[in-house]
Amino acid sequence: MRKKPWANEMIASRTDCVITDPAALKGSWKQFSVNGEVHLEIGAGKGDYWIKMGNMYPETAWIALEKNYDCAAIALKKSLEQTDPNMKFIIGDAALAGEWFAEGELDVIHLNFSDPWPKKSHAKRRLTSVSFLKDYRTILKKDGKIIFKTDNSSLFEYSLLSFEEEGWKLTEVSVDFRRNEHPEDAITEYERNFMAVGQPIYRAVWQPER
Ligand SMILES: C[S@@+](CC[C@H](N)C(=O)[O-])C[C@H]1O[C@@H](n2cnc3c(N)ncnc32)[C@H](O)[C@@H]1O
């Protein structure tokens, strides 16, 4: 991602949604939700999913988390005029999520087209690796869920095994999610590109307790 000279200014101007000290909100994210639900999207990229879902479900709190500063700036630019009070943005690393969210505070975690990190030596960086799953289990409520979409068959297989190893319950699985219409679920930037070249979208949903 090329450096965006306007990134600092854009991010600083978005005081309506950028949370600069997420740890200070630990345990109180529900304040942004009308129906009591809090969804976290990890690796939000340029923000399409966050914007569309946040607008489509205004009663639910939608928190985007993105570690790449320039990417976050693009999402924040794109969402000008489209950010409802239920939508918040954290610029940071998912490895710190346990410091920002209290035990059982989240209803749903969305992982959309997470980086595959194909080298075995980088496996720990995958957002579905065992150490991340341990953190997710803590911050998700007992009957919460993780919804994962990817184009990458190797990452999908790896993730199925990783969740299995950690004792999660697989509740939904599809190897061609967009075979049917799913108007309830927004299409991400990556997803749109993969769909355009006919790549099937893999999707799975897990719950922490069997
Ligand atoms: C392949 S992109 C997908 C973007 C978007 N979700 C989509 O579907 O179009 C993955 C994104 O996850 C972000 N990411 C990767 N690891 C992360 C981490 N540990 N914490 C936060 N964001 C992360 C990357 O910076 C990148 O923007």
Short mmCIF file of C-alpha atoms and ligand atoms in Angstrom, two decimals:
data_model
loop_
_atom_site.label_atom_id
_atom_site.label_comp_id
_atom_site.label_asym_id
_atom_site.label_seq_id
_atom_site.Cartn_x
_atom_site.Cartn_y
_atom_site.Cartn_z
CA MET A 1 0.00 0.00 0.00
CA ARG A 2 1.49 3.31 -1.12
CA LYS A 3 1.82 5.99 1.57
CA LYS A 4 -1.07 8.44 1.57
CA PRO A 5 0.21 11.96 2.32
CA TRP A 6 -3.28 12.94 3.48
CA ALA A 7 -3.66 9.98 5.87
CA ASN A 8 -2.74 11.78 9.11
CA GLU A 9 -5.12 14.63 8.45
CA MET A 10 -7.98 12.34 7.43
CA ILE A 11 -7.58 10.12 10.47
CA ALA A 12 -7.27 13.08 12.85
CA SER A 13 -10.41 14.64 11.39
CA ARG A 14 -12.57 11.54 12.00
CA THR A 15 -13.14 12.09 15.71
CA ASP A 16 -16.74 10.99 15.12
CA CYS A 17 -15.68 7.36 14.73
CA VAL A 18 -11.94 6.76 15.28
CA ILE A 19 -11.29 5.36 18.73
CA THR A 20 -7.76 6.38 19.67
CA ASP A 21 -7.77 4.70 23.10
CA PRO A 22 -9.83 1.52 22.70
CA ALA A 23 -8.66 0.17 26.08
CA ALA A 24 -10.57 3.00 27.73
CA LEU A 25 -13.80 1.57 26.29
CA LYS A 26 -13.18 -1.98 27.50
CA GLY A 27 -16.51 -3.25 28.85
CA SER A 28 -18.58 -0.37 27.47
CA TRP A 29 -18.82 -0.93 23.71
CA LYS A 30 -22.52 -1.66 24.02
CA GLN A 31 -23.07 2.09 24.39
CA PHE A 32 -22.87 2.27 20.57
CA SER A 33 -25.55 -0.37 20.12
CA VAL A 34 -29.32 -0.02 20.29
CA ASN A 35 -30.11 -3.75 20.19
CA GLY A 36 -27.25 -4.70 22.52
CA GLU A 37 -25.21 -6.44 19.80
CA VAL A 38 -21.57 -5.63 19.14
CA HIS A 39 -19.84 -6.88 15.97
CA LEU A 40 -16.10 -6.60 15.36
CA GLU A 41 -14.61 -6.88 11.88
CA ILE A 42 -10.92 -7.75 12.03
CA GLY A 43 -8.81 -6.67 9.03
CA ALA A 44 -11.42 -4.26 7.67
CA GLY A 45 -9.23 -3.14 4.77
CA LYS A 46 -10.67 -0.24 2.80
CA GLY A 47 -13.90 -0.43 4.77
CA ASP A 48 -16.59 -1.57 2.29
CA TYR A 49 -17.99 -4.27 4.57
CA TRP A 50 -17.96 -2.06 7.65
CA ILE A 51 -19.69 0.78 5.82
CA LYS A 52 -22.37 -1.38 4.18
CA MET A 53 -23.10 -3.52 7.24
CA GLY A 54 -22.99 -0.52 9.59
CA ASN A 55 -25.52 1.28 7.38
CA MET A 56 -27.66 -1.84 6.85
CA TYR A 57 -27.85 -2.68 10.58
CA PRO A 58 -27.87 0.70 12.36
CA GLU A 59 -29.08 -0.77 15.65
CA THR A 60 -25.98 -2.96 15.99
CA ALA A 61 -22.56 -1.57 16.95
CA TRP A 62 -20.03 -2.21 14.16
CA ILE A 63 -16.38 -1.89 15.10
CA ALA A 64 -13.80 -2.03 12.31
CA LEU A 65 -10.23 -3.00 13.18
CA GLU A 66 -7.43 -2.42 10.70
CA LYS A 67 -3.71 -2.34 11.38
CA ASN A 68 -2.54 -0.71 8.16
CA TYR A 69 -2.58 3.05 8.65
CA ASP A 70 -2.95 4.02 4.99
CA CYS A 71 -5.63 1.43 4.41
CA ALA A 72 -7.51 2.75 7.44
CA ALA A 73 -7.22 6.27 6.05
CA ILE A 74 -8.83 5.12 2.79
CA ALA A 75 -11.69 3.48 4.69
CA LEU A 76 -12.18 6.65 6.71
CA LYS A 77 -12.19 8.81 3.58
CA LYS A 78 -14.63 6.48 1.86
CA SER A 79 -16.97 6.51 4.82
CA LEU A 80 -17.29 10.29 5.05
CA GLU A 81 -21.05 11.03 4.94
CA GLN A 82 -21.81 7.32 5.52
CA THR A 83 -20.80 6.84 9.13
CA ASP A 84 -23.67 6.32 11.52
CA PRO A 85 -23.25 6.64 15.31
CA ASN A 86 -23.14 2.82 15.61
CA MET A 87 -19.91 2.65 13.57
CA LYS A 88 -16.48 2.94 15.18
CA PHE A 89 -12.97 2.35 13.87
CA ILE A 90 -9.82 1.15 15.62
CA ILE A 91 -6.42 1.43 13.96
CA GLY A 92 -4.35 -1.31 15.55
CA ASP A 93 -3.33 -4.95 15.67
CA ALA A 94 -5.78 -7.75 16.44
CA ALA A 95 -3.15 -9.24 18.74
CA LEU A 96 -4.20 -6.55 21.25
CA ALA A 97 -7.95 -7.20 21.05
CA GLY A 98 -7.94 -8.74 24.53
CA GLU A 99 -6.85 -5.38 25.95
CA TRP A 100 -9.74 -3.55 24.30
CA PHE A 101 -12.71 -5.85 24.77
CA ALA A 102 -13.94 -7.35 28.02
CA GLU A 103 -14.72 -11.03 28.51
CA GLY A 104 -17.84 -11.98 26.54
CA GLU A 105 -18.34 -8.45 25.25
CA LEU A 106 -18.64 -9.31 21.55
CA ASP A 107 -21.53 -11.03 19.78
CA VAL A 108 -19.87 -11.63 16.43
CA ILE A 109 -16.35 -11.44 15.00
CA HIS A 110 -16.07 -11.14 11.21
CA LEU A 111 -12.90 -12.25 9.44
CA ASN A 112 -13.12 -11.29 5.78
CA PHE A 113 -10.41 -12.39 3.36
CA SER A 114 -7.73 -12.47 6.02
CA ASP A 115 -4.15 -12.49 4.76
CA PRO A 116 -3.23 -16.16 4.05
CA TRP A 117 0.44 -15.98 5.15
CA PRO A 118 1.22 -19.10 3.05
CA LYS A 119 4.70 -19.77 4.50
CA LYS A 120 4.61 -22.20 7.41
CA SER A 121 7.03 -19.98 9.31
CA HIS A 122 4.40 -17.19 9.21
CA ALA A 123 1.47 -19.37 10.31
CA LYS A 124 1.22 -17.59 13.68
CA ARG A 125 0.26 -14.38 11.87
CA ARG A 126 -2.86 -15.97 10.38
CA LEU A 127 -5.92 -14.52 12.04
CA THR A 128 -7.31 -18.06 12.47
CA SER A 129 -4.20 -19.44 14.18
CA VAL A 130 -4.65 -21.05 17.57
CA SER A 131 -3.35 -18.12 19.64
CA PHE A 132 -5.84 -15.73 18.01
CA LEU A 133 -8.65 -18.26 18.58
CA LYS A 134 -7.84 -18.31 22.30
CA ASP A 135 -8.22 -14.52 22.46
CA TYR A 136 -11.43 -14.61 20.42
CA ARG A 137 -12.91 -17.17 22.81
CA THR A 138 -12.34 -14.79 25.73
CA ILE A 139 -13.88 -11.69 24.16
CA LEU A 140 -16.81 -13.44 22.48
CA LYS A 141 -19.93 -14.22 24.46
CA LYS A 142 -20.63 -17.93 25.00
CA ASP A 143 -23.20 -18.20 22.20
CA GLY A 144 -21.38 -15.67 20.02
CA LYS A 145 -19.91 -16.54 16.66
CA ILE A 146 -17.07 -16.08 14.24
CA ILE A 147 -17.97 -15.66 10.58
CA PHE A 148 -15.09 -16.28 8.20
CA LYS A 149 -15.00 -15.72 4.44
CA THR A 150 -12.05 -16.39 2.16
CA ASP A 151 -11.14 -17.16 -1.45
CA ASN A 152 -8.15 -19.19 -0.30
CA SER A 153 -8.72 -22.96 -0.12
CA SER A 154 -5.49 -23.59 1.83
CA LEU A 155 -6.34 -20.97 4.45
CA PHE A 156 -9.87 -22.38 4.63
CA GLU A 157 -8.59 -25.93 5.28
CA TYR A 158 -6.05 -24.65 7.80
CA SER A 159 -8.79 -22.68 9.60
CA LEU A 160 -11.20 -25.64 9.76
CA LEU A 161 -8.47 -27.66 11.49
CA SER A 162 -7.41 -24.83 13.74
CA PHE A 163 -10.97 -24.24 15.06
CA GLU A 164 -11.43 -28.02 15.42
CA GLU A 165 -8.19 -28.25 17.45
CA GLU A 166 -9.45 -25.52 19.78
CA GLY A 167 -12.82 -27.26 20.30
CA TRP A 168 -15.07 -24.76 18.49
CA LYS A 169 -18.41 -25.88 17.03
CA LEU A 170 -18.74 -25.55 13.26
CA THR A 171 -22.33 -24.45 12.60
CA GLU A 172 -22.31 -23.44 8.93
CA VAL A 173 -20.01 -24.20 6.03
CA SER A 174 -20.07 -23.43 2.32
CA VAL A 175 -17.49 -23.81 -0.43
CA ASP A 176 -19.46 -21.53 -2.76
CA PHE A 177 -21.27 -18.99 -0.58
CA ARG A 178 -22.19 -16.67 -3.47
CA ARG A 179 -23.80 -19.52 -5.44
CA ASN A 180 -27.01 -18.15 -3.85
CA GLU A 181 -28.04 -14.56 -3.28
CA HIS A 182 -27.17 -13.26 0.20
CA PRO A 183 -28.53 -9.75 0.42
CA GLU A 184 -28.12 -9.86 4.21
CA ASP A 185 -24.34 -10.02 3.89
CA ALA A 186 -22.31 -7.24 2.25
CA ILE A 187 -19.64 -7.98 -0.34
CA THR A 188 -16.13 -6.84 0.62
CA GLU A 189 -13.59 -5.22 -1.76
CA TYR A 190 -11.61 -8.46 -2.09
CA GLU A 191 -14.76 -10.51 -2.42
CA ARG A 192 -16.01 -8.36 -5.31
CA ASN A 193 -12.74 -8.88 -7.19
CA PHE A 194 -12.76 -12.64 -6.64
CA MET A 195 -16.41 -12.94 -7.65
CA ALA A 196 -15.65 -11.02 -10.86
CA VAL A 197 -13.20 -13.75 -11.93
CA GLY A 198 -15.51 -16.61 -10.90
CA GLN A 199 -13.57 -17.62 -7.78
CA PRO A 200 -15.86 -19.41 -5.30
CA ILE A 201 -16.12 -17.87 -1.85
CA TYR A 202 -15.59 -20.18 1.11
CA ARG A 203 -17.44 -19.36 4.29
CA ALA A 204 -17.73 -20.92 7.72
CA VAL A 205 -19.32 -20.01 11.03
CA TRP A 206 -18.15 -21.27 14.41
CA GLN A 207 -19.37 -20.94 17.98
CA PRO A 208 -17.04 -21.14 20.97
CA GLU A 209 -18.94 -23.87 22.83
CA ARG A 210 -19.71 -27.37 21.52
C1 LIG B 1 -6.50 -9.20 2.35
S1 LIG B 1 -7.02 -7.77 3.18
C2 LIG B 1 -8.81 -7.94 3.17
C3 LIG B 1 -9.51 -6.62 3.37
C4 LIG B 1 -11.03 -6.68 3.50
N1 LIG B 1 -11.43 -7.40 4.69
C5 LIG B 1 -11.67 -7.30 2.29
O1 LIG B 1 -12.25 -8.40 2.42
O2 LIG B 1 -11.64 -6.70 1.22
C6 LIG B 1 -6.61 -8.16 4.86
C7 LIG B 1 -6.55 -6.95 5.76
O3 LIG B 1 -6.36 -7.38 7.09
C8 LIG B 1 -5.46 -6.49 7.73
N2 LIG B 1 -4.83 -7.22 8.84
C9 LIG B 1 -3.99 -8.30 8.73
N3 LIG B 1 -3.59 -8.71 9.94
C10 LIG B 1 -4.18 -7.87 10.85
C11 LIG B 1 -4.11 -7.77 12.26
N4 LIG B 1 -3.35 -8.60 12.98
N5 LIG B 1 -4.83 -6.80 12.87
C12 LIG B 1 -5.58 -5.94 12.15
N6 LIG B 1 -5.67 -5.98 10.79
C13 LIG B 1 -4.98 -6.93 10.15
C14 LIG B 1 -4.49 -6.10 6.63
O4 LIG B 1 -3.80 -4.90 6.92
C15 LIG B 1 -5.42 -5.99 5.43
O5 LIG B 1 -5.93 -4.69 5.29
#
